[in-house]
């Protein structure tokens, strides 16, 4: 039989411990639901599809210091050398490495700069006709660059006339209607969209529009170059070990720096997110443990304090199950008030986080699940001491000490 | 209605066996008022605990209203306690967080009695012990004597066949003790069977039947044989009744 009313009156008359526990349960519910939501949001972020075969790609930077070098020609030779390494699928010059946190962005508009039309912010990569293959991408609509469309130049006097865009960018530029064959403007230079890639990410995953990416067939013939190499995934490590020697063999007057795998660059870029994720997981575990221990401790304390009372109840005819129920009901009361207050607190905390820390709006299901989880933990924590209480002998009642 | 035959109780520790009761025989008839006396450590409380099914016995037969107590499960003993026995403890054992009404309600709830019937019985019992106006008070707001009267009301509310009282006046001054004793006598006159453990010789003599526990065994006397009881106690080397 559940003794709701007498348990409630008894609770009201000795509130202190219960109120402390209630506050702890409320705080746990409020913090854990928000932390769990943020964790899930970050896990989604960290495990998002980037479109690239990250475990096949690495990149590095080359600085040439030979003043007499014909840069365009030398890099053509270097590219050929790299592509001929066994295990290398493709290699080429890029202005930036995807997912690395460093790159270029611009506003593409539907009208030349002089007419000041609306523009759409996008990251862009500059590379030759091998760009898609090097990055392990392919067009889903339209076509790839032809070799004759690629401009190799030290200045921007001559600029390409075509561009390949990501689906996200295409949609934002032309929400309705055809995209292929349309013209967009890079400053005042017109570019015809010739192909669409379903998914490719820019250098900044944390950007509000990480999916807006354009590839422009332009190679800047400068002494400072970024090279991206795609290999067979199991060959990548071995090739990376020999790349510096091969590059210097190819041409001695250059320096190789920043040799890194694409997934490592991405992990470094996301390291603060990963750290936050781990800290939140630790926070959740600690909070839940402290709450569980708090409930356990309070119940043990209450049982020790009420040993005689429990014996008396048993003497008056309480079955063991009635004693267990008493503590479960008492705990369920504290806990349900606690999670109710905690849920309101969670909504409030979620709103504050939304306003001040650009965290997405808290999904109410997280509050519900956290509340249920806290109740479950709480009942489990009370079960063991309650069982101990039920085993108190009724003969305690007649002991005078 | 209560019959104990050759009841024994042995407390076993790793090395020592203590016989708290041995070959204990007792028959109690309906409507009796029995005072149990005996020196400290003689087994009075053990006897009361076994009579009230608060602890198991080691050997012998114990019949309560034709039920063989030795064969009952823990739950069955709890139910039987709840239905047939009312307890009055030396320290009152009221629950401090519950008011008088709720305290008396405790055994009635365990029996599953409906709310309206509970209310009727609680009010009737509070009336009987003269505390009807204080139903909402907490135990600590009452004097010791009043608290014990609440405990008596709690014991009576279940309309038990037996009242087991363990030193019911042990924590009270003589005036309050007398009032409590008068209440018990009144209850006995109305038909309840009472077994009372006491140290107080004066109170014991007021009970129609006195039994004495010495070294875990029973000596049975009527009120008129108190002198003989003293002699047996003297043989056992202890005063029978503490003055």
XYZ file of C-alpha atoms in Angstrom:
644
model
C 0.000 0.000 0.000
C 1.374 3.406 -0.900
C 1.384 5.875 1.949
C 1.435 9.087 0.012
C -0.244 11.430 2.455
C 1.606 10.475 5.672
C 4.941 10.384 3.831
C 4.222 13.855 2.507
C 3.248 15.245 5.939
C 6.339 13.697 7.510
C 8.494 15.236 4.767
C 6.972 18.661 5.322
C 7.888 18.479 9.005
C 11.554 17.627 8.454
C 12.408 19.466 5.294
C 16.092 20.364 5.535
C 17.659 17.238 4.053
C 14.881 16.847 1.530
C 15.203 20.436 0.318
C 18.952 20.066 -0.177
C 18.414 16.924 -2.171
C 15.620 18.543 -4.145
C 17.902 21.414 -5.140
C 20.594 18.967 -6.149
C 18.160 16.966 -8.277
C 16.825 20.167 -9.871
C 20.332 21.414 -10.713
C 21.333 18.024 -12.057
C 18.273 17.874 -14.304
C 18.783 21.417 -15.583
C 22.506 21.063 -16.251
C 22.572 17.475 -17.487
C 19.756 17.981 -20.014
C 21.495 20.999 -21.516
C 24.920 19.357 -21.407
C 23.566 16.186 -23.025
C 21.964 18.271 -25.742
C 25.181 20.197 -26.401
C 27.165 16.944 -26.416
C 24.840 15.444 -28.984
C 24.970 18.620 -31.061
C 28.787 18.552 -30.965
C 28.918 14.833 -31.793
C 26.702 15.525 -34.815
C 29.052 18.342 -35.751
C 32.234 16.302 -35.322
C 30.908 13.293 -37.178
C 29.318 15.218 -40.040
C 29.968 14.092 -43.612
C 32.506 16.381 -45.280
C 32.339 14.840 -48.754
C 36.096 14.086 -48.692
C 37.827 10.717 -48.202
C 39.745 12.199 -45.255
C 41.887 9.137 -44.628
C 43.300 9.235 -48.190
C 44.372 12.868 -48.318
C 47.328 14.801 -46.964
C 48.745 18.199 -47.749
C 51.846 20.340 -47.225
C 53.252 23.731 -48.070
C 56.245 24.392 -50.319
C 58.325 27.513 -50.195
C 60.748 27.884 -53.094
C 63.694 30.208 -52.724
C 65.408 29.884 -56.104
C 65.023 33.334 -57.746
C 65.765 31.945 -61.197
C 63.127 29.216 -61.033
C 60.377 29.074 -63.644
C 57.709 28.425 -61.078
C 54.911 27.347 -63.417
C 57.059 24.850 -65.195
C 58.714 23.525 -62.040
C 55.418 22.890 -60.321
C 54.115 21.111 -63.376
C 57.118 18.791 -63.105
C 56.605 18.409 -59.365
C 52.961 17.478 -59.874
C 53.969 14.845 -62.410
C 56.615 13.518 -60.023
C 54.063 13.283 -57.206
C 51.445 11.556 -59.377
C 54.023 8.959 -60.378
C 54.742 7.878 -56.784
C 53.282 4.361 -56.403
C 50.124 4.557 -54.277
C 49.389 8.194 -55.143
C 46.010 8.659 -56.869
C 46.414 12.342 -57.741
C 48.142 15.489 -56.536
C 48.088 19.182 -57.302
C 48.381 22.795 -56.180
C 45.651 24.378 -54.084
C 45.246 27.736 -52.453
C 44.031 26.119 -49.231
C 43.396 22.780 -47.580
C 39.759 21.890 -46.844
C 38.738 21.502 -43.165
C 42.011 23.083 -42.022
C 40.672 26.343 -40.603
C 42.586 28.444 -43.105
C 41.540 29.412 -46.625
C 39.837 32.050 -48.748
C 36.284 33.324 -48.909
C 34.433 35.800 -51.093
C 30.966 37.018 -51.956
C 29.577 35.676 -55.220
C 26.870 37.873 -56.680
C 24.400 37.727 -59.504
C 25.571 41.062 -60.881
C 29.031 42.582 -61.450
C 30.551 44.510 -58.543
C 29.710 47.826 -60.232
C 25.963 47.075 -60.034
C 26.019 46.093 -56.365
C 23.673 43.122 -56.501
C 23.052 40.837 -53.525
C 25.903 38.451 -52.911
C 26.290 35.062 -51.253
C 29.214 34.372 -48.997
C 31.242 31.304 -49.927
C 34.622 29.710 -49.400
C 36.550 28.966 -52.578
C 39.394 26.762 -53.651
C 41.693 27.548 -56.561
C 43.174 24.555 -58.406
C 43.519 23.001 -61.839
C 41.292 20.505 -63.674
C 42.440 17.746 -61.286
C 40.876 19.483 -58.267
C 37.797 17.252 -57.949
C 39.788 14.041 -58.392
C 42.440 15.142 -55.881
C 39.735 15.822 -53.305
C 37.924 12.568 -54.127
C 34.857 14.456 -55.402
C 32.784 14.274 -58.576
C 30.126 16.424 -60.187
C 26.558 15.232 -59.817
C 25.343 17.618 -62.479
C 27.166 19.315 -65.339
C 30.819 18.636 -66.058
C 34.349 18.960 -64.719
C 36.871 21.619 -65.860
C 38.705 21.118 -69.140
C 42.482 21.654 -69.131
C 42.084 24.643 -71.439
C 39.828 26.418 -68.922
C 42.552 26.507 -66.258
C 44.427 29.792 -65.895
C 47.985 29.672 -64.528
C 49.160 33.164 -63.735
C 51.137 35.217 -61.263
C 48.629 38.059 -61.454
C 44.881 38.270 -61.716
C 44.941 40.012 -65.084
C 43.477 36.954 -66.672
C 40.750 35.198 -64.721
C 38.881 31.923 -65.416
C 35.409 32.039 -66.903
C 33.919 28.927 -65.309
C 33.224 27.690 -61.786
C 32.054 24.509 -60.049
C 29.880 25.021 -56.954
C 28.566 22.933 -54.088
C 24.837 22.109 -54.033
C 24.362 24.314 -50.965
C 25.894 27.308 -52.714
C 23.886 26.627 -55.885
C 20.674 26.572 -53.876
C 21.471 29.801 -52.122
C 22.435 31.555 -55.367
C 19.436 30.261 -57.269
C 16.774 29.079 -54.853
C 14.496 28.260 -57.756
C 15.346 27.247 -61.245
C 18.359 26.015 -63.156
C 21.855 26.613 -61.964
C 23.976 25.158 -64.753
C 24.913 27.763 -67.331
C 24.070 30.658 -65.022
C 26.594 33.419 -64.505
C 27.819 34.654 -61.151
C 30.344 37.385 -60.469
C 33.572 37.117 -58.525
C 34.049 40.866 -58.042
C 33.615 42.028 -61.581
C 34.742 38.755 -63.193
C 31.862 36.681 -64.608
C 31.968 32.929 -63.988
C 29.670 30.403 -65.643
C 28.542 27.584 -63.413
C 29.419 24.377 -65.256
C 29.112 21.750 -62.541
C 27.596 20.983 -59.170
C 29.136 18.830 -56.412
C 26.539 17.480 -53.972
C 28.637 17.890 -50.833
C 31.968 19.537 -50.114
C 32.967 21.541 -47.079
C 34.953 24.713 -46.856
C 38.012 25.244 -44.657
C 35.871 26.338 -41.678
C 33.490 23.729 -40.310
C 32.403 26.104 -37.567
C 31.311 28.722 -40.071
C 27.569 29.324 -40.265
C 27.711 28.235 -43.936
C 30.375 25.523 -44.077
C 28.746 23.943 -47.143
C 29.056 26.987 -49.426
C 32.068 26.187 -51.574
C 33.189 27.147 -55.104
C 36.129 25.761 -57.084
C 37.780 28.159 -59.523
C 40.214 26.778 -62.145
C 43.030 29.152 -61.335
C 46.590 28.377 -60.290
C 48.555 31.212 -58.810
C 52.145 30.734 -59.916
C 53.812 31.926 -56.756
C 56.821 30.642 -54.830
C 54.603 29.751 -51.909
C 52.369 26.798 -52.765
C 49.986 24.460 -51.024
C 49.967 20.891 -52.359
C 47.239 18.340 -51.736
C 47.884 14.648 -52.390
C 45.343 11.803 -52.470
C 46.693 8.282 -52.011
C 45.364 4.808 -51.463
C 44.418 5.032 -47.801
C 46.726 2.235 -46.607
C 49.679 3.822 -48.472
C 49.252 7.316 -47.072
C 51.531 7.027 -44.039
C 54.364 5.455 -46.027
C 54.135 8.089 -48.764
C 54.083 10.927 -46.226
C 57.308 9.616 -44.681
C 59.193 9.870 -47.977
C 57.531 13.017 -49.345
C 60.044 15.530 -48.036
C 63.005 13.619 -49.491
C 61.264 13.235 -52.835
C 60.325 16.929 -52.959
C 63.895 17.997 -52.197
C 65.241 15.498 -54.709
C 62.917 17.055 -57.257
C 64.270 20.500 -56.487
C 66.753 21.328 -53.761
C 65.996 25.006 -53.210
C 62.685 24.684 -51.405
C 61.380 24.082 -47.915
C 58.587 21.678 -47.015
C 56.443 22.645 -44.050
C 53.122 21.714 -42.482
C 52.942 18.124 -43.712
C 49.676 16.772 -42.287
C 46.835 14.363 -42.946
C 43.452 15.893 -43.750
C 41.787 14.154 -40.769
C 44.550 15.401 -38.452
C 44.065 18.976 -39.674
C 40.354 18.624 -39.082
C 40.926 17.223 -35.567
C 43.297 20.094 -34.730
C 40.785 22.619 -36.007
C 38.114 20.961 -33.847
C 40.287 20.385 -30.791
C 38.446 22.957 -28.656
C 35.162 21.257 -29.522
C 36.560 17.860 -28.654
C 37.863 19.204 -25.357
C 34.516 20.786 -24.526
C 32.784 17.535 -25.392
C 35.001 15.564 -23.044
C 34.594 18.073 -20.255
C 30.821 17.997 -20.615
C 30.813 14.205 -20.480
C 32.907 14.333 -17.293
C 30.581 17.001 -15.880
C 27.516 14.876 -16.549
C 29.067 11.775 -15.013
C 30.250 13.668 -11.931
C 26.881 15.385 -11.453
C 24.937 12.159 -11.771
C 27.345 10.382 -9.422
C 27.148 13.144 -6.832
C 23.355 13.140 -7.039
C 23.180 9.367 -6.741
C 25.582 9.437 -3.787
C 23.594 12.281 -2.225
C 20.376 10.298 -2.426
C 22.113 7.183 -1.179
C 23.685 9.107 1.700
C 20.501 10.887 2.706
C 18.553 7.637 2.679
C 21.197 5.869 4.760
C 21.209 8.818 7.165
C 17.415 8.799 7.388
C 17.371 5.079 8.012
C 19.958 5.315 10.771
C 18.014 8.183 12.290
C 14.759 6.275 12.068
C 15.902 2.782 13.064
C 13.567 2.741 16.040
C 10.709 4.170 13.993
C 11.193 1.484 11.346
C 11.245 -1.225 14.018
C 8.059 0.248 15.490
C 6.368 0.286 12.095
C 7.335 -3.352 11.623
C 5.981 -4.130 15.106
C 2.731 -2.377 14.212
C 2.324 -4.663 11.223
C 4.325 -3.203 8.351
C 5.537 -5.833 5.929
C 9.096 -5.483 4.639
C 7.686 -4.297 1.326
C 5.808 -1.496 3.131
C 9.112 -0.207 4.552
C 10.782 -0.308 1.114
C 7.745 1.434 -0.382
C 7.923 4.128 2.266
C 11.433 5.137 1.215
C 10.663 4.782 -2.473
C 7.571 6.987 -2.162
C 9.491 9.537 -0.110
C 12.264 9.613 -2.680
C 9.857 9.728 -5.623
C 8.184 12.786 -4.071
C 11.442 14.677 -3.574
C 12.593 13.589 -6.981
C 9.448 14.517 -8.912
C 9.397 18.001 -7.400
C 13.142 18.234 -8.086
C 12.895 17.238 -11.746
C 9.891 19.526 -12.266
C 11.854 22.507 -10.978
C 14.910 21.205 -12.844
C 12.975 20.998 -16.122
C 11.866 24.598 -15.812
C 15.477 25.475 -14.981
C 16.647 23.517 -18.035
C 14.336 25.530 -20.319
C 15.601 28.742 -18.786
C 19.266 27.678 -19.012
C 18.701 26.548 -22.613
C 17.332 29.973 -23.478
C 20.294 31.744 -21.859
C 22.744 29.515 -23.750
C 20.830 30.145 -26.979
C 20.999 33.896 -26.483
C 24.592 34.228 -25.385
C 26.533 31.296 -26.829
C 24.938 30.558 -30.231
C 23.944 27.082 -29.151
C 20.861 25.705 -30.949
C 17.513 25.756 -29.113
C 17.265 22.948 -26.551
C 15.166 20.017 -27.730
C 12.536 19.329 -25.032
C 12.993 15.593 -25.455
C 16.377 15.995 -23.762
C 14.694 17.428 -20.688
C 12.179 14.602 -20.656
C 14.806 11.883 -21.009
C 17.111 13.505 -18.448
C 14.214 13.802 -15.988
C 13.312 10.128 -16.467
C 16.963 9.146 -16.155
C 17.421 11.152 -12.950
C 14.272 9.563 -11.481
C 15.563 6.099 -12.418
C 18.997 6.764 -10.884
C 17.365 8.198 -7.812
C 15.093 5.189 -7.280
C 18.026 2.832 -7.829
C 20.116 4.745 -5.288
C 17.374 4.457 -2.690
C 16.658 0.781 -3.286
C 19.697 -0.653 -1.524
C 19.402 1.358 1.710
C 15.627 0.802 1.694
C 16.216 -2.916 1.505
C 18.557 -2.621 4.466
C 15.849 -0.722 6.337
C 13.305 -3.433 5.617
C 15.605 -5.939 7.300
C 15.642 -4.005 10.578
C 14.195 -6.359 13.168
C 10.859 -5.307 14.691
C 12.325 -6.250 18.078
C 14.306 -2.973 17.903
C 11.050 -1.385 19.037
C 11.306 -2.866 22.527
C 14.941 -1.958 23.028
C 15.306 0.919 25.400
C 18.674 2.114 24.069
C -5.957 -18.160 23.157
C -2.197 -17.842 23.664
C -0.249 -20.932 24.437
C 3.485 -21.419 24.744
C 4.882 -24.877 25.234
C 8.573 -25.518 25.961
C 9.568 -22.316 24.189
C 13.291 -21.692 24.092
C 15.332 -18.850 22.735
C 19.063 -19.125 22.213
C 21.234 -16.227 21.128
C 24.230 -17.611 19.346
C 27.437 -15.687 18.872
C 30.635 -17.159 17.504
C 31.734 -18.703 20.784
C 28.938 -18.184 23.269
C 25.435 -19.596 23.452
C 23.058 -17.601 25.635
C 19.763 -19.180 26.694
C 17.396 -16.255 27.072
C 14.374 -18.530 27.529
C 14.238 -22.251 28.287
C 11.284 -24.600 28.636
C 8.977 -21.643 28.895
C 5.334 -22.645 29.323
C 2.406 -20.279 29.509
C -1.296 -20.264 28.762
C -3.213 -17.048 28.574
C -6.999 -16.951 28.504
C -9.226 -14.337 26.991
C -9.705 -11.250 29.168
C -6.734 -11.818 31.449
C -4.532 -9.017 32.730
C -1.087 -10.406 33.417
C 1.858 -8.581 34.917
C 5.259 -10.041 34.049
C 8.056 -9.212 36.422
C 11.563 -10.402 36.889
C 15.071 -9.092 37.318
C 16.952 -7.375 34.543
C 18.267 -9.862 32.025
C 15.864 -12.578 33.163
C 14.192 -12.827 29.735
C 11.079 -10.671 30.232
C 11.626 -8.671 27.093
C 12.577 -11.760 25.098
C 9.312 -13.333 26.215
C 7.395 -10.216 25.170
C 9.176 -10.094 21.802
C 8.303 -13.710 21.107
C 4.705 -13.269 22.304
C 4.428 -10.279 19.981
C 6.159 -12.129 17.115
C 8.833 -9.439 17.024
C 11.521 -12.094 16.968
C 11.612 -15.800 16.193
C 12.030 -18.453 18.877
C 14.494 -21.318 18.747
C 12.372 -24.239 19.924
C 8.948 -25.232 21.259
C 5.390 -24.514 20.150
C 3.605 -21.200 20.154
C -0.084 -21.126 19.273
C -1.928 -17.859 18.937
C -5.663 -18.227 18.386
C -5.095 -21.700 16.917
C -2.433 -20.430 14.544
C 0.946 -22.146 14.819
C 3.232 -19.118 14.862
C 6.375 -21.170 14.212
C 5.253 -22.022 10.688
C 4.454 -18.480 9.531
C 6.380 -16.460 6.985
C 7.678 -12.984 7.750
C 4.730 -11.380 5.931
C 2.205 -13.614 7.683
C 3.707 -12.708 11.050
C 3.529 -9.003 10.136
C -0.138 -9.364 9.180
C -0.952 -11.339 12.325
C 0.808 -8.744 14.508
C -1.143 -6.046 12.792
C -4.501 -7.781 13.272
C -4.211 -9.358 16.715
C -1.652 -7.459 18.735
C -1.443 -3.934 20.049
C 1.919 -2.767 21.388
C 2.642 -0.242 24.092
C 6.334 0.558 24.468
C 8.319 1.996 27.336
C 9.607 4.856 25.146
C 6.147 5.366 23.562
C 7.689 4.971 20.066
C 5.464 7.569 18.476
C 6.672 8.765 15.078
C 7.949 12.301 15.672
C 7.149 13.617 12.182
C 3.499 12.548 12.341
C 0.772 14.222 14.369
C -1.311 12.231 16.850
C -4.008 11.443 14.314
C -1.452 10.187 11.781
C 0.405 8.198 14.423
C -2.718 6.283 15.377
C -3.484 5.835 11.706
C -0.210 3.939 11.013
C -1.323 0.383 11.939
C -4.772 0.977 10.426
C -3.217 1.879 7.086
C -1.103 -1.271 7.158
C -4.318 -3.215 7.574
C -5.863 -1.467 4.573
C -8.813 -0.006 6.499
C -10.734 2.605 4.506
C -10.275 6.283 5.290
C -13.729 6.922 6.790
C -13.479 3.919 9.092
C -9.957 4.952 10.095
C -11.221 8.402 11.015
C -14.057 6.978 13.107
C -11.745 4.646 15.026
C -9.007 7.235 15.570
C -11.470 9.769 16.937
C -13.042 7.150 19.172
C -9.651 6.090 20.553
C -8.410 9.660 21.052
C -11.649 10.343 22.915
C -11.061 7.310 25.095
C -7.570 8.448 26.132
C -8.782 12.015 26.629
C -6.797 13.673 23.842
C -9.507 14.265 21.243
C -8.772 17.968 21.093
C -5.099 17.454 20.270
C -5.297 15.288 17.176
C -3.242 17.730 15.124
C -0.474 18.084 17.695
C 2.929 16.537 17.245
C 4.153 14.056 19.891
C 6.866 16.397 21.163
C 4.188 18.934 22.095
C 2.790 16.526 24.689
C 3.917 15.372 28.126
C 5.242 11.842 28.583
C 1.980 10.644 30.078
C 0.010 12.099 27.216
C 2.348 10.513 24.701
C 1.868 7.134 26.311
C -1.894 7.615 26.157
C -1.544 8.285 22.420
C 0.487 5.086 22.127
C -2.318 3.259 23.950
C -4.835 4.804 21.568
C -2.694 3.590 18.660
C -2.625 0.090 20.153
C -6.394 0.104 20.720
C -7.407 1.479 17.327
C -6.766 -1.843 15.613
C -9.103 -3.568 18.128
C -6.429 -6.169 18.935
C -7.029 -9.451 20.796
C -3.914 -8.731 22.885
C -2.279 -5.679 24.269
C 1.409 -6.220 24.928
C 2.844 -3.509 27.130
C 6.588 -3.233 27.696
C 7.253 -1.163 30.824
C 4.394 1.163 29.869
C 5.038 3.377 32.875
C 8.810 3.063 32.950
C 9.412 6.568 31.645
C 6.637 8.266 33.630
C 6.388 9.833 37.062
C 4.154 8.089 39.590
C 1.083 10.238 38.976
C 1.175 9.726 35.249
C 2.036 6.068 35.762
C -1.099 5.638 37.836
C -3.235 7.329 35.187
C -1.847 5.042 32.503
C -2.417 2.001 34.708
C -6.004 3.059 35.324
C -6.506 3.365 31.607
C -5.119 -0.135 31.047
C -7.417 -1.516 33.767
C -10.390 0.129 32.145
C -9.429 -1.366 28.793
C -9.084 -4.775 30.428
C -12.522 -4.439 32.027
C -13.916 -3.815 28.569
C -12.614 -7.206 27.493
C -9.076 -6.806 26.124
C -6.391 -9.270 27.165
C -3.293 -7.509 28.475
C 0.204 -8.763 29.103
C 2.332 -6.133 30.803
C 6.023 -6.320 31.568
C 6.939 -4.084 34.495
C 9.543 -3.368 37.125
C 7.054 -1.573 39.327
C 5.886 -3.882 42.108
C 2.973 -1.662 43.006
C 1.641 -1.758 39.470
C 2.306 -5.485 39.212
C 0.255 -6.171 42.302
C -2.708 -4.403 40.742
C -2.802 -7.004 37.964
C -5.000 -10.031 38.734
C -2.305 -12.455 37.613
C 1.414 -12.078 38.157
C 4.071 -14.156 36.500
C 7.742 -13.922 37.105
C 10.555 -14.747 34.735
C 13.738 -15.894 36.395
C 16.708 -17.137 34.387
C 14.560 -17.561 31.324
C 12.000 -19.731 33.089
C 8.530 -19.000 34.294
C 7.142 -18.827 37.813
C 3.384 -18.287 37.803
C 1.510 -16.683 40.711
C -1.735 -15.036 41.404
C -1.914 -11.747 43.135
C -2.357 -13.503 46.451
C 0.858 -15.456 46.211
C 3.261 -12.615 45.942
C 5.043 -13.633 49.103
C 5.826 -17.069 47.742
C 7.112 -15.414 44.584
C 9.479 -13.335 46.645
C 10.801 -16.494 48.251
C 11.519 -18.171 44.920
C 13.220 -15.083 43.728
C 15.301 -14.990 46.859
C 16.404 -18.537 46.098
C 17.478 -17.428 42.659
C 19.562 -14.828 44.397
C 17.725 -11.781 43.062
C 14.975 -9.567 44.406
C 11.734 -10.539 42.729
C 10.352 -7.099 42.387
C 12.352 -3.984 42.598
C 10.941 -1.598 45.109
